[in-house]
Coordinates of C-alpha atoms in Angstrom, one line a residue:
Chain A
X28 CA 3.4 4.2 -40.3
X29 CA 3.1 2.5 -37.2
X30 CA 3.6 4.2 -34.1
X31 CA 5.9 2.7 -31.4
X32 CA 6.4 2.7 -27.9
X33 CA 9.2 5.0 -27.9
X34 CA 7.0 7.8 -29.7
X35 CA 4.6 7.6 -27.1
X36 CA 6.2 7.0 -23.7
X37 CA 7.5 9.6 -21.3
X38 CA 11.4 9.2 -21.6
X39 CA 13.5 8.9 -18.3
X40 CA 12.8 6.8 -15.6
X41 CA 11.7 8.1 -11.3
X42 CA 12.5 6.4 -8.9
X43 CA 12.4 5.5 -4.8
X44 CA 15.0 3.4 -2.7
X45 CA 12.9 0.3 -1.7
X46 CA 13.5 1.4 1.8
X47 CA 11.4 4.6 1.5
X48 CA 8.4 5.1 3.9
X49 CA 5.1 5.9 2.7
X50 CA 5.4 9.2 4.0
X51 CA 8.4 9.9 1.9
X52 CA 6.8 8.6 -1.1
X53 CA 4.0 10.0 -0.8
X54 CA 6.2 13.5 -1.1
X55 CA 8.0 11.5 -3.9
X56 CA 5.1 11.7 -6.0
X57 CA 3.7 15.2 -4.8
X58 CA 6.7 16.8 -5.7
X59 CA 7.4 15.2 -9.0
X60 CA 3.3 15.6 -10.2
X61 CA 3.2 12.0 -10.8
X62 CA 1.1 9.1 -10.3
X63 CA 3.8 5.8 -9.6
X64 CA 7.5 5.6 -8.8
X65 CA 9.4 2.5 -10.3
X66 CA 11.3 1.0 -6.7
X67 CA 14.8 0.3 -7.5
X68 CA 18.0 -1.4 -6.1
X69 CA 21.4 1.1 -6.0
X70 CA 22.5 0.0 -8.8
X71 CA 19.3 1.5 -10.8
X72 CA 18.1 -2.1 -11.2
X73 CA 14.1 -2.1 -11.4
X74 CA 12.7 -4.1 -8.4
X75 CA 9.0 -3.0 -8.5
X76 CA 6.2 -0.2 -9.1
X77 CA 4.4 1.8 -6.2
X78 CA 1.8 4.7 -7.3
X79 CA -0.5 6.6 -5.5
X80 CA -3.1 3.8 -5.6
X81 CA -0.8 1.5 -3.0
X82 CA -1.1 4.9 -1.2
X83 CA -4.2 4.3 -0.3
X84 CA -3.1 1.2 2.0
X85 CA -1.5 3.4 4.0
X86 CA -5.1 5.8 5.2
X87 CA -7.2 2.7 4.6
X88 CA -5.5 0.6 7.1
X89 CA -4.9 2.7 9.7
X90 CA -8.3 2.6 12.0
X91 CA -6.1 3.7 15.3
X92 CA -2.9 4.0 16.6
X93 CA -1.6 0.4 16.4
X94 CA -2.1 0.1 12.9
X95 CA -0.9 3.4 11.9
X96 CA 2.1 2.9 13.7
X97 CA 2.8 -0.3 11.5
X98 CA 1.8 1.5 8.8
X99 CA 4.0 4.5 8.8
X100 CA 7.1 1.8 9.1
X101 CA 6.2 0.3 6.0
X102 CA 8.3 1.0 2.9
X103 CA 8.2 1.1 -0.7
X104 CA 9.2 -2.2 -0.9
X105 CA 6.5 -3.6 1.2
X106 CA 3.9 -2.5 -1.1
X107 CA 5.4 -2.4 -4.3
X108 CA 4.1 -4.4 -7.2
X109 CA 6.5 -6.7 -8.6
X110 CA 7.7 -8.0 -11.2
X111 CA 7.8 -4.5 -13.1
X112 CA 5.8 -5.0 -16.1
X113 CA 8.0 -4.1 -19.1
X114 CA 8.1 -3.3 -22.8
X115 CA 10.4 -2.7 -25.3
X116 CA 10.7 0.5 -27.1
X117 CA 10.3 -0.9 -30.1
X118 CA 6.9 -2.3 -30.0
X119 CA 4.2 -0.7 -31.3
X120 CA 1.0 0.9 -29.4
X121 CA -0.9 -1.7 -30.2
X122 CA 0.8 -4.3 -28.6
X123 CA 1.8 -2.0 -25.6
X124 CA -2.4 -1.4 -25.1
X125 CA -3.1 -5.0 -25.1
X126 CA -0.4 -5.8 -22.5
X127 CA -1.9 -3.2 -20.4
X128 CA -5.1 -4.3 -20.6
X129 CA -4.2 -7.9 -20.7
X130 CA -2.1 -7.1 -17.0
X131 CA -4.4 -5.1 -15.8
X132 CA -2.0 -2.1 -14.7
X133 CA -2.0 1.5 -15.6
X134 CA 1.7 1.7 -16.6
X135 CA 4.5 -0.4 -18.3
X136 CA 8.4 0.7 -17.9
X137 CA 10.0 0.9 -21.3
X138 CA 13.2 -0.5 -21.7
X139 CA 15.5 -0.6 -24.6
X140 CA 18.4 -3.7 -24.6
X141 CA 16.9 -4.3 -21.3
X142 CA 17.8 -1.1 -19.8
X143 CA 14.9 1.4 -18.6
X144 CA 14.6 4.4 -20.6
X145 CA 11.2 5.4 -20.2
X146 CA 7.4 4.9 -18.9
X147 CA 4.2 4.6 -20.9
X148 CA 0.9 5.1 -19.2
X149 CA -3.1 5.2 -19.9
X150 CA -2.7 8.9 -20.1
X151 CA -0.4 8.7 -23.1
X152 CA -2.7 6.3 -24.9
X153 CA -5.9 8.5 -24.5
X154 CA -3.4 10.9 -26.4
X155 CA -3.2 9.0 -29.3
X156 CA -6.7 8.5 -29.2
X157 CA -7.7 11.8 -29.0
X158 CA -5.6 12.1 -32.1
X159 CA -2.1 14.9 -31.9
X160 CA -2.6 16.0 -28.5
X161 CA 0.2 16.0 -26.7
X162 CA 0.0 14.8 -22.9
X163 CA 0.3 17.4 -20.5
X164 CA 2.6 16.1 -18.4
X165 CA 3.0 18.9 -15.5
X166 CA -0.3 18.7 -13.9
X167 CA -2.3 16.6 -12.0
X168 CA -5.3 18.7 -12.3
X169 CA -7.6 16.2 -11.4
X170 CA -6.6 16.1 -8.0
X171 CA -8.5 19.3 -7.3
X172 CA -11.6 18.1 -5.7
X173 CA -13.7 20.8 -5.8
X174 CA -13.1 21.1 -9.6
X175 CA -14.0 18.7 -12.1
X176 CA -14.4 17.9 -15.8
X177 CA -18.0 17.6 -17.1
X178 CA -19.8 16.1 -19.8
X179 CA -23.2 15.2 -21.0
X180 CA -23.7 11.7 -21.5
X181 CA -23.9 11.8 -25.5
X182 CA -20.4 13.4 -25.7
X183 CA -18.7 11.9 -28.4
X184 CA -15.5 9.8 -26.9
X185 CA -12.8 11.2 -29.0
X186 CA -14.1 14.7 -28.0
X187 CA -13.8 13.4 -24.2
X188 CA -10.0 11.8 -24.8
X189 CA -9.1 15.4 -26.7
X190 CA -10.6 17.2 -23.5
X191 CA -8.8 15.2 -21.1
X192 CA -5.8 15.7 -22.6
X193 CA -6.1 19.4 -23.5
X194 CA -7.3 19.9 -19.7
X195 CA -4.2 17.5 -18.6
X196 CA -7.0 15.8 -16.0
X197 CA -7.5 11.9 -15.9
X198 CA -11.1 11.6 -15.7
X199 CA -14.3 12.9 -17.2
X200 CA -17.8 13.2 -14.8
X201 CA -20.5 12.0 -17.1
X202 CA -23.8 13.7 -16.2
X203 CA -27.5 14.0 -17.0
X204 CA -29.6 17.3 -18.2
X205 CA -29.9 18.0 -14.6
X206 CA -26.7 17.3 -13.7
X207 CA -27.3 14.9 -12.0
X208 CA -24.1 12.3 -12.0
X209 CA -24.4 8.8 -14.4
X210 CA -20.8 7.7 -14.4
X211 CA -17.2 8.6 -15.0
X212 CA -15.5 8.2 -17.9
X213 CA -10.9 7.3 -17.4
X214 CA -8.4 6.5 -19.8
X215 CA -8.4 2.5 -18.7
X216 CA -11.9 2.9 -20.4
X217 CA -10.7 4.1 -23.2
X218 CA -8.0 1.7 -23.6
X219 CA -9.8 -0.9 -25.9
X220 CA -9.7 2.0 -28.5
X221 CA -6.1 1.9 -28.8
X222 CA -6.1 -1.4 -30.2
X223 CA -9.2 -1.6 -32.3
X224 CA -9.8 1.8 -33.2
X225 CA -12.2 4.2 -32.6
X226 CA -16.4 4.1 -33.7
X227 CA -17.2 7.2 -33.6
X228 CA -20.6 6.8 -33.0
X229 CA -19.8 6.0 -29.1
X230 CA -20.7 8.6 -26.7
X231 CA -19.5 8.2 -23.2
X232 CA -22.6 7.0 -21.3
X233 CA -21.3 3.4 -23.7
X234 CA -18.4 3.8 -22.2
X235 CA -18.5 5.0 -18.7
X236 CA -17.9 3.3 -15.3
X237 CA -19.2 3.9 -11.7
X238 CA -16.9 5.5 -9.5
X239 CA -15.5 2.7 -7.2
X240 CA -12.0 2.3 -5.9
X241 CA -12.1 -1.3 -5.6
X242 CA -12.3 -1.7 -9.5
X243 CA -9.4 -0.1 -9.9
X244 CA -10.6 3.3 -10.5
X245 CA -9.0 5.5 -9.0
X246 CA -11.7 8.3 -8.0
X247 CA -14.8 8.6 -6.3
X248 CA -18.0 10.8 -6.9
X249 CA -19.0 13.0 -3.8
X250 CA -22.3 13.6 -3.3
X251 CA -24.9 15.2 -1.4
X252 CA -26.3 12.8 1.2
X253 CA -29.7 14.8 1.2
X254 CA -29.7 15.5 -2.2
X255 CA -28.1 12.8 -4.6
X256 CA -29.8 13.4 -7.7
X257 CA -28.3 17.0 -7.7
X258 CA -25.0 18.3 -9.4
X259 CA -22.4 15.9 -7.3
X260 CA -20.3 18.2 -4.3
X261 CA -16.7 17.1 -6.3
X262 CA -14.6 13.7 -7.0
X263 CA -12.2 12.6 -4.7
X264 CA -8.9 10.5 -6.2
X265 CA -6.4 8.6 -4.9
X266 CA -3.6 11.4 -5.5
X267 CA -6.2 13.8 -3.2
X268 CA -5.4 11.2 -0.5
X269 CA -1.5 11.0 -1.3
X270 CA -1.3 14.7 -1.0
X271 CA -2.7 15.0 2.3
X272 CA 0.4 12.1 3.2
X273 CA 2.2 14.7 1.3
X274 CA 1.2 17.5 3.2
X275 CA 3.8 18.9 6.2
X276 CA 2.8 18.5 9.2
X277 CA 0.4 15.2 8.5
X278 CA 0.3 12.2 10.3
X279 CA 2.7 10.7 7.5
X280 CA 5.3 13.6 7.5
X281 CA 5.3 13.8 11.5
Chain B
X30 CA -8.2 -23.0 18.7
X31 CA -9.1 -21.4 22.1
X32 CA -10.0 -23.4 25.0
X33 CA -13.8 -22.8 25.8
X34 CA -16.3 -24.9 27.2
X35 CA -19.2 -22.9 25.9
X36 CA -21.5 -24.9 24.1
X37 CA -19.5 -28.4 24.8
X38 CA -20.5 -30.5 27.5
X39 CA -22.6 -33.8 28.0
X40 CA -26.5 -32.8 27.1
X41 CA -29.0 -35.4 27.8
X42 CA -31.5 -36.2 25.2
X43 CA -34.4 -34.3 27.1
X44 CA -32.5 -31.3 26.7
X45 CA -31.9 -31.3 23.1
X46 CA -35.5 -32.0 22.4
X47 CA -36.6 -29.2 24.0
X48 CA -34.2 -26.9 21.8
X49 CA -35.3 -29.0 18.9
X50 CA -38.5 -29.3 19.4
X51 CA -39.1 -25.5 20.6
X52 CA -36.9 -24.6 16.9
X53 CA -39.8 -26.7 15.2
X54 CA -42.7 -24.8 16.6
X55 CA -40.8 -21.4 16.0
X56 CA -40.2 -22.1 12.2
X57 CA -43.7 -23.5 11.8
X58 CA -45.1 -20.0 13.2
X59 CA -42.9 -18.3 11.0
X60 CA -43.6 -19.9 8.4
X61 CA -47.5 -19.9 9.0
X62 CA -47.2 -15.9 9.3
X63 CA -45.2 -15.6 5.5
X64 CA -41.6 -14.3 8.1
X65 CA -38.6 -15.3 6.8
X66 CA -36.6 -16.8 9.6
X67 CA -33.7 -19.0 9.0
X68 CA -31.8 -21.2 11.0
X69 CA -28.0 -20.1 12.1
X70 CA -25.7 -21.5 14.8
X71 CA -25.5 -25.3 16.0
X72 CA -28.8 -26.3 15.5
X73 CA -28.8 -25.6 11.3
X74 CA -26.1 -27.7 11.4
X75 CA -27.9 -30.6 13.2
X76 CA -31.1 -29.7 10.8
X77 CA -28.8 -29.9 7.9
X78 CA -26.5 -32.7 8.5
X79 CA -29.0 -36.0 9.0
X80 CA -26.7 -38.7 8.6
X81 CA -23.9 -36.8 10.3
X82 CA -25.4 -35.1 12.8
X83 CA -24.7 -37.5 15.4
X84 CA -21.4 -36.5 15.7
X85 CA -22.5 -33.1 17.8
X86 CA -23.9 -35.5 21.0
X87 CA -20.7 -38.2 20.1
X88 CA -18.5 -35.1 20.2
X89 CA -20.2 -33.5 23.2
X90 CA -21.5 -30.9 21.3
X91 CA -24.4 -29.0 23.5
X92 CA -27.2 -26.9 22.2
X93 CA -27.0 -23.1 24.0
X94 CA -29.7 -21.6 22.2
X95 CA -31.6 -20.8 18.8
X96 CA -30.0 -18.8 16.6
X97 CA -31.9 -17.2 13.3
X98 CA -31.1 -15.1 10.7
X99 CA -33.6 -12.4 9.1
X100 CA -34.0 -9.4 7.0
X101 CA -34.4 -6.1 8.9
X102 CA -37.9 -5.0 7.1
X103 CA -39.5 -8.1 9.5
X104 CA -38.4 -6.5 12.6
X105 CA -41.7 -5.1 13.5
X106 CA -43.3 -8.9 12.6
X107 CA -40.7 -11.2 14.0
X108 CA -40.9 -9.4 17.4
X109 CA -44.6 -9.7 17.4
X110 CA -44.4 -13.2 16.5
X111 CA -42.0 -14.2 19.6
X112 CA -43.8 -12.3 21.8
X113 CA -47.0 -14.4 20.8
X114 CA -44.8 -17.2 21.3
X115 CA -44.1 -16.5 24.6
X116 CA -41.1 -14.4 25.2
X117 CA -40.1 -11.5 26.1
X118 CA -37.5 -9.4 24.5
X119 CA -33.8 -8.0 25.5
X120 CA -34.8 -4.4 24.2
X121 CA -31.2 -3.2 25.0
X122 CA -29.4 -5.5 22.9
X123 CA -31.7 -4.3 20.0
X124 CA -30.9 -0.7 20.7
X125 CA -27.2 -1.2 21.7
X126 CA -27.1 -3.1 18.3
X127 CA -28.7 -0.4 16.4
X128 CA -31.2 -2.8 15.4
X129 CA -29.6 -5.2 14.3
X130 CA -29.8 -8.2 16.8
X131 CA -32.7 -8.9 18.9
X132 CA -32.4 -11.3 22.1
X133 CA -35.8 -12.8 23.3
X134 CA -36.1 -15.0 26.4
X135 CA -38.5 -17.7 27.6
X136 CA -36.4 -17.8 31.2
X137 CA -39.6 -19.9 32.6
X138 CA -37.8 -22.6 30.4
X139 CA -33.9 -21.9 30.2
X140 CA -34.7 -20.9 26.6
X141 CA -33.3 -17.9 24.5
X142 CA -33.7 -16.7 21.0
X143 CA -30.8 -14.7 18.9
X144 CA -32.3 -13.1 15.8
X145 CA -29.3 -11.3 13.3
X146 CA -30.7 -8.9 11.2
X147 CA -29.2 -8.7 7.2
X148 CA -25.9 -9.6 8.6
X149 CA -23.8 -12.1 11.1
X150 CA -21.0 -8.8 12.0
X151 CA -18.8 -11.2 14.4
X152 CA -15.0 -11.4 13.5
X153 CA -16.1 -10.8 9.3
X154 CA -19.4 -9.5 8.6
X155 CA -21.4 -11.7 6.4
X156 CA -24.7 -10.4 4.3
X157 CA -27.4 -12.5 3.3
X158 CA -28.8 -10.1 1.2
X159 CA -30.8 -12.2 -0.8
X160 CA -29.9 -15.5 0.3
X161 CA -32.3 -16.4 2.6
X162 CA -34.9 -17.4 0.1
X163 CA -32.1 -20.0 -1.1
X164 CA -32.5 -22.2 1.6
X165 CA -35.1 -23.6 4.1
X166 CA -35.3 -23.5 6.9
X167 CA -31.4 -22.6 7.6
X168 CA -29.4 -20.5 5.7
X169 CA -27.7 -21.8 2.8
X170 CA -24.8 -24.6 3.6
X171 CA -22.4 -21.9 2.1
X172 CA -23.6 -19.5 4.6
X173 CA -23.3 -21.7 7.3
X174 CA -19.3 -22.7 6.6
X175 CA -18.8 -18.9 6.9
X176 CA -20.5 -18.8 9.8
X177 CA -18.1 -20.9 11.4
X178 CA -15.2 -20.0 9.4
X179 CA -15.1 -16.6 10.0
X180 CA -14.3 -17.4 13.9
X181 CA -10.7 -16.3 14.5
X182 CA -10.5 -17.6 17.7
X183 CA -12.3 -20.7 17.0
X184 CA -13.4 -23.4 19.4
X185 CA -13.9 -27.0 19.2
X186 CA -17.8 -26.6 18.9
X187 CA -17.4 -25.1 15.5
X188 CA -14.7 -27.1 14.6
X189 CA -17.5 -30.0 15.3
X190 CA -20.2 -28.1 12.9
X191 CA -17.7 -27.9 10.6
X192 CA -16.7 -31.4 10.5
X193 CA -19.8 -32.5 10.2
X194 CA -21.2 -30.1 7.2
X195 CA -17.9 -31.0 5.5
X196 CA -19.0 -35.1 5.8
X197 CA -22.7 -34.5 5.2
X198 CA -22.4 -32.5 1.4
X199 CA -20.4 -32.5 -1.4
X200 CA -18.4 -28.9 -2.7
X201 CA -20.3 -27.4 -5.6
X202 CA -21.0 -24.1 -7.4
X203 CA -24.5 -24.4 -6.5
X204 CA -26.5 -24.6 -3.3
X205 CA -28.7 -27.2 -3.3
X206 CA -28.1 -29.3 -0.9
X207 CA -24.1 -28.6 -1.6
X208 CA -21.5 -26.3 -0.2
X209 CA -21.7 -23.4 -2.8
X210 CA -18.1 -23.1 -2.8
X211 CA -17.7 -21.0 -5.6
X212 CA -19.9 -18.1 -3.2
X213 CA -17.4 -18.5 -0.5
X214 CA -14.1 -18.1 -2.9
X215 CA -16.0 -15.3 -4.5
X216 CA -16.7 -13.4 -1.1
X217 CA -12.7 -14.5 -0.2
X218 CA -11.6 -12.5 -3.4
X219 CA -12.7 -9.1 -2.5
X220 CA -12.1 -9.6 1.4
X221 CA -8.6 -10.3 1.9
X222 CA -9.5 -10.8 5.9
X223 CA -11.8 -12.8 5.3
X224 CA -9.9 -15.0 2.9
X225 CA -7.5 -14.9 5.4
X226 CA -9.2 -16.6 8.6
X227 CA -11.1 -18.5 6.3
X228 CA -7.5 -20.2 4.8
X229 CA -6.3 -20.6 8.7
X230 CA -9.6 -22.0 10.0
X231 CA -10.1 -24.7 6.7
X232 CA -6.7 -25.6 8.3
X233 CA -7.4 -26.4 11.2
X234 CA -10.2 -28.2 10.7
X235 CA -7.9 -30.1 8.4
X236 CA -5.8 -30.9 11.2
X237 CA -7.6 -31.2 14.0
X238 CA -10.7 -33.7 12.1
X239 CA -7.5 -36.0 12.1
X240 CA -7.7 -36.4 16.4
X241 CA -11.2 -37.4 16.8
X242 CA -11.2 -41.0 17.7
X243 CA -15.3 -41.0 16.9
X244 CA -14.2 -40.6 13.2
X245 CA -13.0 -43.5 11.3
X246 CA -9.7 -43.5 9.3
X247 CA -11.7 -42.8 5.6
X248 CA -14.1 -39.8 7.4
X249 CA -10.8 -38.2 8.1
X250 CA -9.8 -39.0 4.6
X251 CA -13.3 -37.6 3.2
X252 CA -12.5 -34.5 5.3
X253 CA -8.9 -33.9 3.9
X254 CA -10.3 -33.9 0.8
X255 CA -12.7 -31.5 0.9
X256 CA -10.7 -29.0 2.8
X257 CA -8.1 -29.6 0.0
X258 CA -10.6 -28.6 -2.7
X259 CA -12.6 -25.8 -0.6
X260 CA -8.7 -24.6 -0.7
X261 CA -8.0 -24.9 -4.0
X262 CA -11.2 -23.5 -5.7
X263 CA -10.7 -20.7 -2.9
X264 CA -7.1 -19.8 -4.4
X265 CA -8.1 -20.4 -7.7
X266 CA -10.5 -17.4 -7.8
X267 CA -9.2 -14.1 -9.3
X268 CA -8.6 -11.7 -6.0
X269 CA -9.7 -7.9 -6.6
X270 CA -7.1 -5.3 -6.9
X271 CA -8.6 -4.3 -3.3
X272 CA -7.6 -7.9 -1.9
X273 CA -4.1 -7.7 -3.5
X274 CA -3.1 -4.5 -2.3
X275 CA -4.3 -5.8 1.5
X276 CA -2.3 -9.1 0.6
X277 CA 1.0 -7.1 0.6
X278 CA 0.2 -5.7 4.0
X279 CA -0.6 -9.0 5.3
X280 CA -0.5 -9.7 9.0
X281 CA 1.3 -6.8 10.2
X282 CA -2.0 -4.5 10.6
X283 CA -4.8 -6.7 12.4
X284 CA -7.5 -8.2 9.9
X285 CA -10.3 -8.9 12.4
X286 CA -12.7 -7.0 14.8
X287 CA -12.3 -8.5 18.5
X288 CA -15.5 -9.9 19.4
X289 CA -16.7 -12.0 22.8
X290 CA -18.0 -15.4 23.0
X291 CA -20.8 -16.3 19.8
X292 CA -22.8 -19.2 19.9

């Protein structure tokens, strides 16, 4: 039977007023352990998406005190994404992968006779892939950077998807012998599975990316300056950086 | 565009042969001692614009100094070569720059060198990481556009170079002898502050190539043309996730270092 959007997504819908500060969504997503926050109007009407990785605007741009001044007045609705990208309940997976991949976002909001009822994300679709694990959807483990998820380049890639769920984290370090660090492995590279199915002769290293934020990925590998071939120090995410926003007493909370 | 005589001004035809002819004997050492030196500033454009280049003395465009570019592994060579050539070096502005721009002098003559090393870091830093075996002996025309576009506060003397490159080649996704326009938009898409004074600055070459009376009616044509493509192919060009997120921000946060006077 084909599965459908409905069976997959996380049902109900949080959100932010659009005139929110960065601070306060930052806390937003903190509190609620999640990644994005759909921006809408008073009368619940979906007017964009902001997630931890618009966040990052907020400590990248502020290089002294004029900028960080501007920054802290910005609101939710200055750097939302918009037009919300939606889907209906009804569709299946499949099409809900390819839209994702197709849009380039991490999320879609699920609507049913045009209302929101839900939101599907990467994370729910590595799920399928890895095959009747269900999401854990109250941590945000991987935000811990001093912890991490490790694997050895020939890991098999549903075994990584099943991992990442079980372990409720949203990234896998891919490593050599030595442990020294060859790439990461996320759900958006695992998305292409979704829609054509799994070979299960992949291992990671054919499916792994470097660690860059400006390809949309949202983590970075840490690693000893005077020693880079050794086991990496952590891996730093974007919702590391939102925390700190989050944290009382930050520059964002002040 | 600011208002700033630097580098405009009436320059008699003795002066600019001795910045063109000491250029000549500089590359031709260079060359002769396997250093890669190329060309930057107001005299690549004049190298690199032969049928146009005119315009810089019509448009009272004036010579300053010699600019090159180079890589950082021929610091050691290029400083022995200038000094062989007669001048002495600025060693502050090397250390002050952390090695990466070198000043030498020939005072004797009213002549000074500018060497960048990997990088021209004014207002936008651009790399020529591999690039300056593309051209000879300036750096490549798509280089040289940045050069000047890159400017936020930009004055009529690059507005000039600009002019004339524009006239002199056609846009292209290659370099030879063409703009390689599909290197600028590329650099553009990843580097929303870049894109950004590059936009403004095509602009106001745009507009202000319309004033000269030295250009004729279809040279201001020609130039409308190209700054409408350089646009187009510019906007055309998928921006990074990086560049979209910095779009939203737009001019509220500052998109430029401050920088004095460049040549």
């Amino acid at each position: 039977m084909t599965k459908l959007v409905r069976d997959l997504m996380h049902p109900g819908v949080l959100t932010c007023r659009p005139n929110a500060l960065l601070g306060q969504v930052a806390v937003l997503l903190t509190q609620h352990k999640v990644h994005a926050l759909i921006v809408s109007d008073p009368e619940g009407r979906p007017l964009g998406i902001i997630s931890d990785y618009d966040l990052l605007a907020g400590e990248w741009l502020s290089i002294d005190d004029e900028s960080l001044s501007t920054m802290r007045h910005l609101t939710a609705h200055d750097l939302m994404s918009y037009p919300v990208d939606t889907i209906d309940a009804n569709m299946s997976i499949k099409e809900a992968a390819h839209t994702l991949i197709e849009k380039d976002v991490s999320r879609l909001l699920v609507t049913e006779n045009g209302k929101p009822v839900g939101v599907i994300s990467t994370t729910d679709f590595v799920a399928s892939i890895a095959r009747d694990e269900e999401p854990k959807r109250e941590t945000v483990a991987d935000v811990m950077s001093d912890a991490m998820l490790v694997c050895r380049g020939k890991t098999p890639i549903i075994s990584a998807a099943r991992t990442l769920i079980q372990a409720g984290w949203r990234s896998v370090l891919v490593v050599d012998a030595k442990g020294k660090h060859l790439g990461v492995v996320s759900g958006r590279d695992l998305m292409r599975f979704v829609e054509n199915g799994v070979d299960e002769s992949l291992t990671v290293r054919d499916v792994m990316h470097q660690a860059f934020i400006k390809n949309h990925h949202h983590r970075l590998i840490v690693i000893d300056e005077e020693d880079p071939d050794a086991f990496p120090l952590g891996v730093i995410s974007s919702f590391d950086i939102v925390a700190e926003m989050a944290r009382p007493g930050s520059i964002w909370q002040s | 565009m600011t208002n700033n005589s630097i580098g405009m001004g009436e320059q008699d035809r003795t002066e600019r042969d001795k910045f063109e002819g000491e250029l000549k004997r500089i590359i031709k050492a260079s060359d002769e001692s396997g250093i890669l030196l190329r060309v930057i500033g107001s005299l690549a454009f004049q190298m690199h614009c032969p049928t146009y280049g005119y315009l810089q003395e019509a448009m009272g465009r004036a010579y300053t100094d010699i600019d090159f570019a180079a890589y950082r592994k021929q610091t050691k060579e290029i400083k022995e070569l200038m000094a062989g050539l007669g001048y002495t070096e600025n060693r502050e502005v090397f250390i002050v720059s952390e090695g990466e721009r070198s000043i030498f002098d020939r005072s004797e003559v009213g002549l000074h060198v500018d060497v960048f090393y990997e990088k021209l870091d004014f207002c936008h830093a651009i790399y020529w990481a591999g690039r300056l075996e593309v051209d000879a002996p300036t750096i490549p025309l798509a280089e040289l556009l940045l050069e000047k576009m890159q400017i936020v506060q930009i004055n009529e003397k690059d507005i000039i170079d600009t002019i004339m490159l524009l006239m002199e080649h056609p846009l292209g996704d290659i370099d030879n002898e063409t703009i390689n326009i599909k290197r600028v938009a590329e650099l553009c898409s990843t580097d929303w502050g870049l894109w950004r004074t590059t936009t403004m600055n095509l602009d106001k070459v745009r507009k202000l190539a319309q004033g000269y009376e030295q250009l004729k009616p279809e040279q201001k044509a020609h130039i409308e043309s190209q700054v409408a493509s350089a646009m187009e192919r510019i906007d055309q060009e998928p921006k990074s996730l990086a560049w979209r997120l910095r779009s939203r921000v737009g001019d509220r946060v500052k998109w430029y270092k401050d920088v004095d006077e460049v040549d």
